[in-house]
Coordinates of C-alpha atoms in Angstrom, one line a residue:
M1 CA 21.0 -102.0 -44.8
I2 CA 24.1 -103.4 -46.0
T3 CA 24.5 -106.7 -48.2
F4 CA 27.1 -108.6 -49.9
M5 CA 27.0 -109.8 -53.6
R6 CA 29.2 -111.5 -55.8
V7 CA 31.2 -109.3 -58.2
D8 CA 30.6 -111.4 -61.3
E9 CA 26.6 -111.7 -60.7
K10 CA 26.3 -107.9 -60.3
A11 CA 28.8 -106.7 -63.0
A12 CA 26.0 -105.9 -65.4
H13 CA 24.4 -103.4 -63.0
D14 CA 27.6 -101.5 -62.3
T15 CA 26.9 -97.9 -63.2
A16 CA 30.3 -96.8 -61.8
A17 CA 30.9 -94.1 -64.5
P18 CA 30.4 -93.0 -68.1
N19 CA 32.5 -94.8 -70.7
P20 CA 34.4 -92.0 -72.6
A21 CA 35.3 -92.9 -76.1
A22 CA 38.9 -92.0 -75.9
L23 CA 41.7 -91.1 -73.4
T24 CA 43.3 -87.9 -74.5
T25 CA 47.1 -87.4 -74.2
S26 CA 46.5 -84.1 -72.2
L27 CA 44.3 -85.7 -69.7
L28 CA 46.7 -88.6 -69.3
I29 CA 49.5 -86.1 -68.6
A30 CA 47.3 -84.1 -66.2
I31 CA 46.5 -87.2 -64.3
I32 CA 50.1 -88.4 -63.9
L33 CA 51.3 -84.9 -63.0
A34 CA 48.8 -84.6 -60.3
A35 CA 49.8 -88.1 -59.0
A36 CA 53.4 -87.2 -59.0
N37 CA 52.7 -84.6 -56.2
L38 CA 50.9 -86.8 -53.9
R39 CA 54.0 -88.2 -51.9
G40 CA 57.4 -86.3 -53.0
G41 CA 56.6 -83.4 -50.5
I42 CA 56.3 -85.8 -47.5
T43 CA 58.8 -88.7 -48.2
G44 CA 61.8 -86.4 -48.4
V45 CA 61.4 -85.6 -44.7
G46 CA 62.4 -88.9 -43.3
P47 CA 66.0 -88.8 -44.5
L48 CA 66.3 -85.2 -43.3
L49 CA 64.6 -85.8 -39.9
P50 CA 67.8 -86.0 -37.9
T51 CA 69.1 -82.9 -39.5
V52 CA 65.8 -81.1 -38.9
E53 CA 65.7 -82.1 -35.2
H54 CA 69.2 -81.0 -34.6
A55 CA 68.8 -77.6 -36.4
T56 CA 65.5 -76.8 -34.8
G57 CA 66.0 -78.5 -31.3
L58 CA 62.9 -80.7 -31.8
S59 CA 62.8 -83.9 -29.5
E60 CA 62.2 -87.3 -30.9
T61 CA 58.5 -87.2 -29.8
W62 CA 58.1 -83.8 -31.6
G63 CA 59.8 -85.2 -34.6
G64 CA 57.4 -88.1 -34.5
L65 CA 54.5 -85.5 -34.4
L66 CA 56.0 -83.8 -37.3
V67 CA 56.0 -86.9 -39.5
T68 CA 52.6 -88.0 -38.0
L69 CA 50.9 -84.7 -38.7
P70 CA 50.3 -85.4 -42.5
L71 CA 48.5 -88.6 -41.7
L72 CA 46.3 -86.8 -39.1
T73 CA 45.5 -84.1 -41.7
F74 CA 44.7 -86.8 -44.3
A75 CA 42.2 -88.4 -41.9
S76 CA 40.5 -85.1 -41.1
T77 CA 40.5 -83.6 -44.6
S78 CA 39.4 -86.6 -46.8
P79 CA 35.7 -86.3 -46.1
L80 CA 35.8 -82.6 -46.7
A81 CA 37.5 -83.2 -50.2
G82 CA 34.4 -85.2 -51.2
R83 CA 31.9 -82.6 -50.1
A84 CA 33.9 -79.9 -52.0
A85 CA 34.0 -82.0 -55.1
R86 CA 30.2 -82.6 -55.1
R87 CA 29.7 -78.8 -54.9
Y88 CA 32.3 -77.5 -57.3
G89 CA 33.4 -80.4 -59.4
A90 CA 36.2 -82.9 -58.6
P91 CA 38.7 -81.6 -61.4
R92 CA 38.1 -77.9 -60.3
V93 CA 38.9 -78.9 -56.7
L94 CA 41.9 -81.0 -57.6
A95 CA 43.3 -78.3 -59.8
L96 CA 42.9 -75.6 -56.8
S97 CA 44.8 -78.1 -54.6
L98 CA 48.0 -77.9 -56.7
P99 CA 48.6 -74.1 -56.0
V100 CA 47.8 -74.7 -52.3
L101 CA 50.3 -77.5 -52.3
A102 CA 52.9 -75.2 -53.7
A103 CA 52.3 -72.6 -51.3
G104 CA 52.4 -75.1 -48.4
L105 CA 55.9 -76.5 -49.6
V106 CA 57.2 -72.8 -49.7
I107 CA 55.8 -72.1 -46.2
R108 CA 57.5 -75.1 -44.7
S109 CA 60.8 -74.1 -46.0
L110 CA 60.6 -70.8 -44.1
P111 CA 62.5 -70.2 -41.0
G112 CA 60.7 -71.0 -37.7
I113 CA 58.9 -73.8 -35.9
T114 CA 55.5 -72.4 -36.7
F115 CA 56.1 -72.3 -40.5
L116 CA 57.5 -76.0 -40.4
F117 CA 54.3 -77.5 -38.6
G118 CA 51.9 -75.0 -40.4
G119 CA 53.3 -75.6 -43.9
T120 CA 53.2 -79.5 -43.3
V121 CA 49.4 -79.1 -42.5
V122 CA 48.7 -77.1 -45.7
I123 CA 50.8 -79.6 -47.6
A124 CA 49.0 -82.6 -46.2
A125 CA 45.6 -81.0 -46.8
A126 CA 46.3 -80.4 -50.4
I127 CA 47.7 -84.0 -50.9
A128 CA 44.6 -85.4 -49.2
V129 CA 42.4 -83.7 -52.0
G130 CA 44.4 -85.6 -54.6
N131 CA 44.4 -88.9 -52.7
V132 CA 40.6 -88.8 -52.5
L133 CA 39.6 -87.4 -55.8
L134 CA 42.1 -88.8 -58.3
P135 CA 40.7 -92.4 -58.3
P136 CA 37.1 -91.4 -59.0
I137 CA 38.4 -88.9 -61.5
V138 CA 40.1 -91.6 -63.4
R139 CA 37.0 -93.9 -63.1
A140 CA 34.8 -91.1 -64.7
T141 CA 37.2 -89.8 -67.4
V142 CA 39.0 -92.9 -68.6
P143 CA 37.4 -95.6 -70.9
K144 CA 36.5 -98.5 -68.6
A145 CA 38.9 -100.9 -70.5
R146 CA 41.8 -98.6 -69.6
V147 CA 41.1 -97.6 -66.1
G148 CA 43.5 -100.4 -64.8
Q149 CA 46.3 -99.2 -67.0
V150 CA 45.9 -95.5 -66.1
T151 CA 45.7 -96.4 -62.5
S152 CA 48.9 -98.3 -62.6
L153 CA 50.6 -95.5 -64.4
Y154 CA 49.6 -92.9 -61.8
V155 CA 50.5 -95.2 -59.0
T156 CA 53.9 -95.7 -60.7
A157 CA 54.4 -91.9 -61.1
M158 CA 53.5 -91.4 -57.4
G159 CA 55.8 -94.0 -56.2
L160 CA 58.8 -92.9 -58.6
V161 CA 58.7 -89.3 -57.4
A162 CA 58.3 -90.5 -53.8
A163 CA 61.5 -92.8 -54.2
I164 CA 63.5 -90.0 -55.9
S165 CA 62.5 -87.5 -53.1
S166 CA 63.9 -89.9 -50.6
G167 CA 67.1 -90.5 -52.3
V168 CA 68.1 -87.0 -53.2
S169 CA 66.9 -85.0 -50.2
V170 CA 70.1 -85.5 -48.4
P171 CA 72.5 -84.7 -51.3
L172 CA 70.3 -81.6 -52.3
A173 CA 70.6 -80.3 -48.7
D174 CA 74.2 -80.6 -48.9
V175 CA 74.6 -78.5 -52.1
L176 CA 71.7 -76.1 -52.2
P177 CA 71.8 -72.8 -50.4
G178 CA 69.4 -73.0 -47.4
G179 CA 70.3 -76.6 -46.8
W180 CA 67.4 -78.8 -45.7
R181 CA 64.8 -76.0 -46.0
T182 CA 65.5 -75.6 -49.8
A183 CA 65.7 -79.3 -50.3
L184 CA 62.2 -79.7 -48.9
G185 CA 60.8 -76.5 -50.7
C186 CA 62.1 -77.3 -54.2
W187 CA 59.1 -79.6 -54.7
A188 CA 56.8 -76.6 -55.1
L189 CA 58.1 -76.5 -58.7
L190 CA 56.6 -79.9 -59.6
A191 CA 53.3 -78.6 -58.2
V192 CA 53.5 -75.5 -60.2
L193 CA 54.3 -77.5 -63.4
A194 CA 51.1 -79.4 -62.9
I195 CA 48.7 -76.5 -62.7
P196 CA 48.6 -75.6 -66.5
A197 CA 47.9 -79.3 -67.4
W198 CA 44.6 -79.2 -65.8
L199 CA 43.4 -75.9 -67.1
P200 CA 42.1 -77.4 -70.5
H201 CA 39.8 -79.8 -68.4
L202 CA 38.1 -77.4 -66.2
S203 CA 35.9 -75.7 -68.8
R204 CA 34.5 -79.2 -69.7
D205 CA 33.3 -79.9 -66.2
E206 CA 29.6 -80.1 -65.8
P207 CA 27.9 -78.0 -63.0
P208 CA 27.3 -79.9 -59.7
N209 CA 24.3 -82.3 -59.4
Q210 CA 23.9 -82.7 -63.2
N211 CA 24.2 -86.1 -64.9
A212 CA 27.8 -87.4 -65.2
T213 CA 29.8 -86.8 -68.4
P214 CA 33.1 -87.9 -69.3
H215 CA 34.6 -85.0 -67.5
T216 CA 32.6 -85.2 -64.3
A217 CA 34.1 -87.1 -61.6
D218 CA 32.4 -90.0 -59.9
V219 CA 31.5 -88.2 -56.5
P220 CA 27.9 -88.8 -55.4
D221 CA 25.5 -86.3 -54.1
R222 CA 24.2 -88.8 -51.5
A223 CA 27.0 -91.3 -50.7
P224 CA 25.6 -94.6 -49.2
S225 CA 26.5 -95.3 -45.6
L226 CA 29.0 -98.2 -45.3
W227 CA 29.8 -97.7 -41.6
R228 CA 28.0 -101.0 -40.5
S229 CA 29.6 -103.1 -43.2
A230 CA 32.2 -105.5 -42.1
L231 CA 33.6 -105.7 -45.6
A232 CA 34.0 -101.8 -45.7
W233 CA 35.8 -101.9 -42.4
Q234 CA 38.1 -104.7 -43.5
V235 CA 39.0 -102.6 -46.7
S236 CA 39.5 -99.5 -44.4
L237 CA 41.7 -101.4 -41.9
F238 CA 43.8 -103.0 -44.6
M239 CA 44.3 -99.5 -46.0
G240 CA 45.2 -98.2 -42.5
L241 CA 47.7 -100.9 -41.5
Q242 CA 49.4 -100.8 -44.9
S243 CA 49.8 -97.1 -44.7
L244 CA 51.0 -97.4 -41.0
G245 CA 53.8 -99.7 -42.1
F246 CA 54.6 -97.5 -45.0
Y247 CA 54.7 -94.2 -43.4
S248 CA 56.5 -95.6 -40.2
T249 CA 59.2 -96.9 -42.5
I250 CA 59.4 -93.5 -44.5
S251 CA 59.6 -91.5 -41.2
W252 CA 62.0 -93.7 -39.1
L253 CA 64.1 -96.1 -41.4
P254 CA 66.7 -93.5 -42.1
S255 CA 67.0 -92.8 -38.3
I256 CA 67.0 -96.6 -37.4
V257 CA 70.0 -97.4 -39.8
H258 CA 71.8 -94.1 -39.0
D259 CA 71.8 -95.1 -35.3
H260 CA 73.4 -98.4 -36.3
G261 CA 76.3 -96.6 -38.1
T262 CA 75.0 -95.8 -41.6
S263 CA 75.6 -92.3 -42.9
A264 CA 72.7 -90.0 -43.6
A265 CA 73.2 -90.1 -47.3
T266 CA 73.4 -93.9 -47.4
A267 CA 70.3 -94.0 -45.2
G268 CA 68.5 -91.9 -47.7
W269 CA 69.5 -94.2 -50.5
E270 CA 68.4 -97.2 -48.5
L271 CA 64.9 -95.5 -48.2
F272 CA 65.1 -95.1 -51.9
L273 CA 65.7 -98.8 -52.4
F274 CA 62.7 -99.5 -50.3
Q275 CA 60.4 -97.4 -52.4
A276 CA 62.1 -98.6 -55.7
V277 CA 61.3 -102.2 -54.8
G278 CA 57.8 -101.2 -54.0
L279 CA 57.4 -99.4 -57.3
L280 CA 58.5 -102.6 -59.1
A281 CA 55.9 -104.5 -57.0
S282 CA 53.2 -101.9 -57.9
V283 CA 54.0 -102.3 -61.6
T284 CA 53.9 -106.1 -61.7
L285 CA 51.0 -106.8 -59.3
P286 CA 48.2 -105.5 -61.7
L287 CA 49.5 -108.5 -64.0
L288 CA 48.6 -111.0 -61.2
T289 CA 45.2 -109.5 -60.3
R290 CA 44.0 -108.7 -63.7
R291 CA 42.1 -112.0 -64.0
S292 CA 41.4 -112.7 -60.4
P293 CA 38.9 -110.8 -58.4
D294 CA 39.7 -112.8 -55.3
Q295 CA 43.1 -111.4 -53.8
R296 CA 43.0 -113.2 -50.5
L297 CA 46.2 -115.1 -51.0
L298 CA 48.1 -112.1 -52.5
A299 CA 47.0 -109.8 -49.6
A300 CA 48.2 -112.4 -47.1
T301 CA 51.5 -113.1 -48.8
A302 CA 52.5 -109.5 -49.3
S303 CA 51.6 -108.7 -45.6
A304 CA 53.7 -111.6 -44.5
L305 CA 56.8 -110.4 -46.5
T306 CA 56.3 -107.0 -44.8
A307 CA 56.2 -108.6 -41.3
A308 CA 59.3 -110.6 -42.0
G309 CA 61.1 -107.5 -43.2
F310 CA 60.4 -105.7 -40.0
A311 CA 61.2 -108.7 -37.8
L312 CA 64.6 -109.0 -39.5
L313 CA 65.4 -105.4 -39.0
A314 CA 64.6 -105.8 -35.3
V315 CA 67.1 -108.7 -34.8
A316 CA 69.7 -107.9 -37.6
P317 CA 69.8 -104.1 -38.4
G318 CA 73.0 -104.9 -40.4
L319 CA 70.7 -106.5 -43.0
A320 CA 68.8 -103.2 -43.8
V321 CA 69.2 -103.8 -47.5
V322 CA 67.4 -107.3 -47.2
T323 CA 64.9 -105.6 -45.1
C324 CA 64.2 -102.9 -47.7
I325 CA 63.6 -105.6 -50.3
L326 CA 61.2 -107.5 -48.2
T327 CA 59.2 -104.5 -46.9
G328 CA 59.5 -102.6 -50.2
F329 CA 57.8 -105.5 -52.2
G330 CA 55.4 -106.3 -49.5
G331 CA 54.4 -102.6 -49.0
G332 CA 54.3 -101.8 -52.8
A333 CA 51.9 -104.8 -53.4
T334 CA 49.7 -104.1 -50.4
L335 CA 49.4 -100.4 -51.6
V336 CA 48.0 -101.5 -54.9
L337 CA 45.7 -104.0 -53.3
A338 CA 44.3 -101.2 -50.9
L339 CA 43.5 -98.9 -53.8
T340 CA 42.2 -102.1 -55.7
F341 CA 39.9 -103.0 -52.9
Q342 CA 38.3 -99.4 -52.8
G343 CA 37.2 -99.9 -56.3
Q344 CA 36.4 -103.6 -56.5
R345 CA 34.6 -104.0 -53.3
A346 CA 32.1 -101.3 -54.2
A347 CA 29.3 -102.3 -56.8
Q348 CA 28.5 -99.0 -58.0
G349 CA 30.4 -95.6 -58.8
P350 CA 28.8 -93.7 -55.9
Q351 CA 29.9 -96.4 -53.5
A352 CA 33.5 -96.4 -55.1
A353 CA 33.7 -92.7 -54.0
A354 CA 31.9 -93.4 -50.6
L355 CA 34.2 -96.5 -49.8
A356 CA 37.4 -94.6 -51.0
A357 CA 36.5 -91.7 -48.6
M358 CA 35.8 -94.1 -45.7
A359 CA 38.9 -96.1 -46.4
Q360 CA 41.2 -93.1 -46.5
S361 CA 39.7 -91.3 -43.5
V362 CA 39.8 -94.4 -41.2
G363 CA 42.9 -95.7 -42.9
Y364 CA 45.1 -92.6 -42.4
L365 CA 43.6 -92.2 -38.8
V366 CA 45.1 -95.7 -38.2
A367 CA 48.2 -94.9 -40.0
A368 CA 48.9 -91.8 -37.9
I369 CA 49.5 -94.0 -34.8
G370 CA 52.5 -95.5 -36.4
P371 CA 55.2 -92.9 -36.6
L372 CA 54.3 -91.1 -33.5
L373 CA 54.1 -94.4 -31.5
L374 CA 57.5 -95.5 -32.8
G375 CA 59.0 -92.3 -31.9
A376 CA 57.7 -92.6 -28.4
L377 CA 58.6 -96.3 -28.0
H378 CA 62.1 -95.4 -29.1
G379 CA 62.5 -92.6 -26.7
F380 CA 61.2 -94.9 -23.9
T381 CA 63.2 -98.0 -24.6
G382 CA 66.2 -96.4 -26.0
G383 CA 66.4 -98.7 -28.9
W384 CA 64.5 -99.8 -32.0
A385 CA 63.9 -103.5 -31.3
V386 CA 60.5 -103.0 -29.5
P387 CA 59.0 -100.6 -32.1
L388 CA 60.1 -102.9 -35.0
T389 CA 58.7 -106.0 -33.3
L390 CA 55.4 -104.1 -32.9
L391 CA 55.4 -103.3 -36.7
A392 CA 56.0 -107.0 -37.6
V393 CA 52.9 -107.9 -35.2
L394 CA 50.7 -105.3 -36.9
A395 CA 51.8 -106.5 -40.3
A396 CA 50.7 -110.0 -39.4
V397 CA 47.4 -108.7 -38.2
Q398 CA 47.2 -106.9 -41.8
A399 CA 47.5 -110.4 -43.4
V400 CA 44.4 -111.6 -41.5
V401 CA 42.5 -108.4 -42.4
G402 CA 43.5 -108.8 -45.9
I403 CA 42.0 -112.3 -46.2
G404 CA 38.6 -110.5 -45.4
A405 CA 39.2 -107.5 -47.6
G406 CA 40.4 -109.7 -50.5
R407 CA 37.2 -111.7 -51.0
D408 CA 35.5 -111.7 -54.3
L409 CA 32.5 -109.8 -52.8
T410 CA 31.1 -106.2 -53.0
V411 CA 29.2 -104.3 -50.5
T412 CA 26.2 -102.2 -51.6
S413 CA 23.1 -100.5 -50.1
A414 CA 20.1 -102.8 -50.0
P415 CA 16.6 -101.4 -50.1
P416 CA 15.2 -100.7 -46.7
D417 CA 12.7 -103.7 -46.8
S418 CA 15.1 -106.3 -48.1
P419 CA 16.9 -108.8 -46.0
T420 CA 20.6 -108.4 -45.4
T421 CA 22.1 -111.6 -46.6
P422 CA 25.1 -112.7 -48.7
S423 CA 24.1 -113.3 -52.4
R424 CA 25.1 -116.8 -53.7

C-alpha cells in the first residue's frame, strides 16, 4: 500500500545511504567522466540527420525511428540495469557499460544500415545503465551534504558535452576523413578515457546483498512497488514529457530551421545555443530549490517557457534564436527538476532507486513518442506548424503534471495493515 508523508516530518527516518566522511578527487573525476558520456553520443545525430538521410537513403519516417530508437532502448533497458546492479554491484555494472558504449559508437560509424541501427541500440543500452545507476551511486558514495553539489556538477558535465557534440558535429563531418560517420564515432574516445577512472573504485565495492558501504550503490534487493502511487506517476510523466520535448528538439530542430533557409552548420550552432542555455539553467536552478522542497511554481513556470518557445517556432520560424533561449532555459530547468523529484519524492534510499527506475522507464517510453511522431506528422502535413503546436500543447500538460510532482510530499510503502492516508 502507498501513502504520502511530509518531507520534513520524515527526514529523520531517511536511510537513503551511508554518509561517507569525504569525497575523494578520483571518485569525483570518475563520476564526472561517466556523466560526460551520457548524451554526447546521441545529441550529435540531430544536426547530421539530413546528411545521414541523404547518404543512406533513409526516409523521414526512418530518420524519426533512428532518433527514437535510443529512447525505446532507454525504456526497455532501465529496469535491467537495476537488476544487474543488485547482483554485481552498481560501480561494476557502470564501469562495464563504458567499453560497451565505446564499442557501440564504433559499430554505428561502420558502413551499412544494419550497423547504423544496431550500433545505436548498443549505444543507448550503455547510456541507459549510466542514466539509472549514476544517481544512486552518487547518493551512496558522496557525503550527504555534498550530494546536491555533485549532482549539479555531473548534470553540468552531461549538458556541456551534449551541447559541444551538437555544435561541432557538422564542422567535424566537413573536415574529418569518413565524414559524418567519423564525426559520430569519435566520441568513443571519451568513453575509453572514462574507463580507467573507475578501476580504483571497483575493488572497494562490497559483494551483493551485504550491508551498504560508502562504495556500494543505493540499489535495493527488494524495491518497493510504486505503480499504484499517483505521486510516482506524476514524477514519471513529468520526466517523460520533459524528455519528449528535449529529444524532439535535439532530433528535429536542425531540420526545422534548415527547411526555413538556415545552413546545416548554423543549425548545429543553434542547437548548441539551445543546450548552452539549458546548461545555464541547470547550474542556476539548484540555487532556487536549495531551501524550498516545494517546486510547484518552478515546474509550472519552466514548462510554460518551453511551451512558449515551441509556439513561437511554429508561427515565426525566423525567430529560432529566441525559441532556443526559451526552450533551452525551460528544458534545462525541467531536467534538473525531473532528476530532483526522483530523489526528493522518495523517503528512503531503496525507494529512490525504485522511483528512478520507474520514472526513467516510463519517462523514456513517453519520450520515444516525440521524435517519431514529429517526423510522421511532418511527412503527412508537409510542414512543421502542426508538430510544433503539438509540442507546445504537451509542454502545457507538463506544467499541470509538474504542479502535482512538485508538491512537498514523499511516497513510501506503508505496512499492509495501515491505512493509506496523507500525513499532516
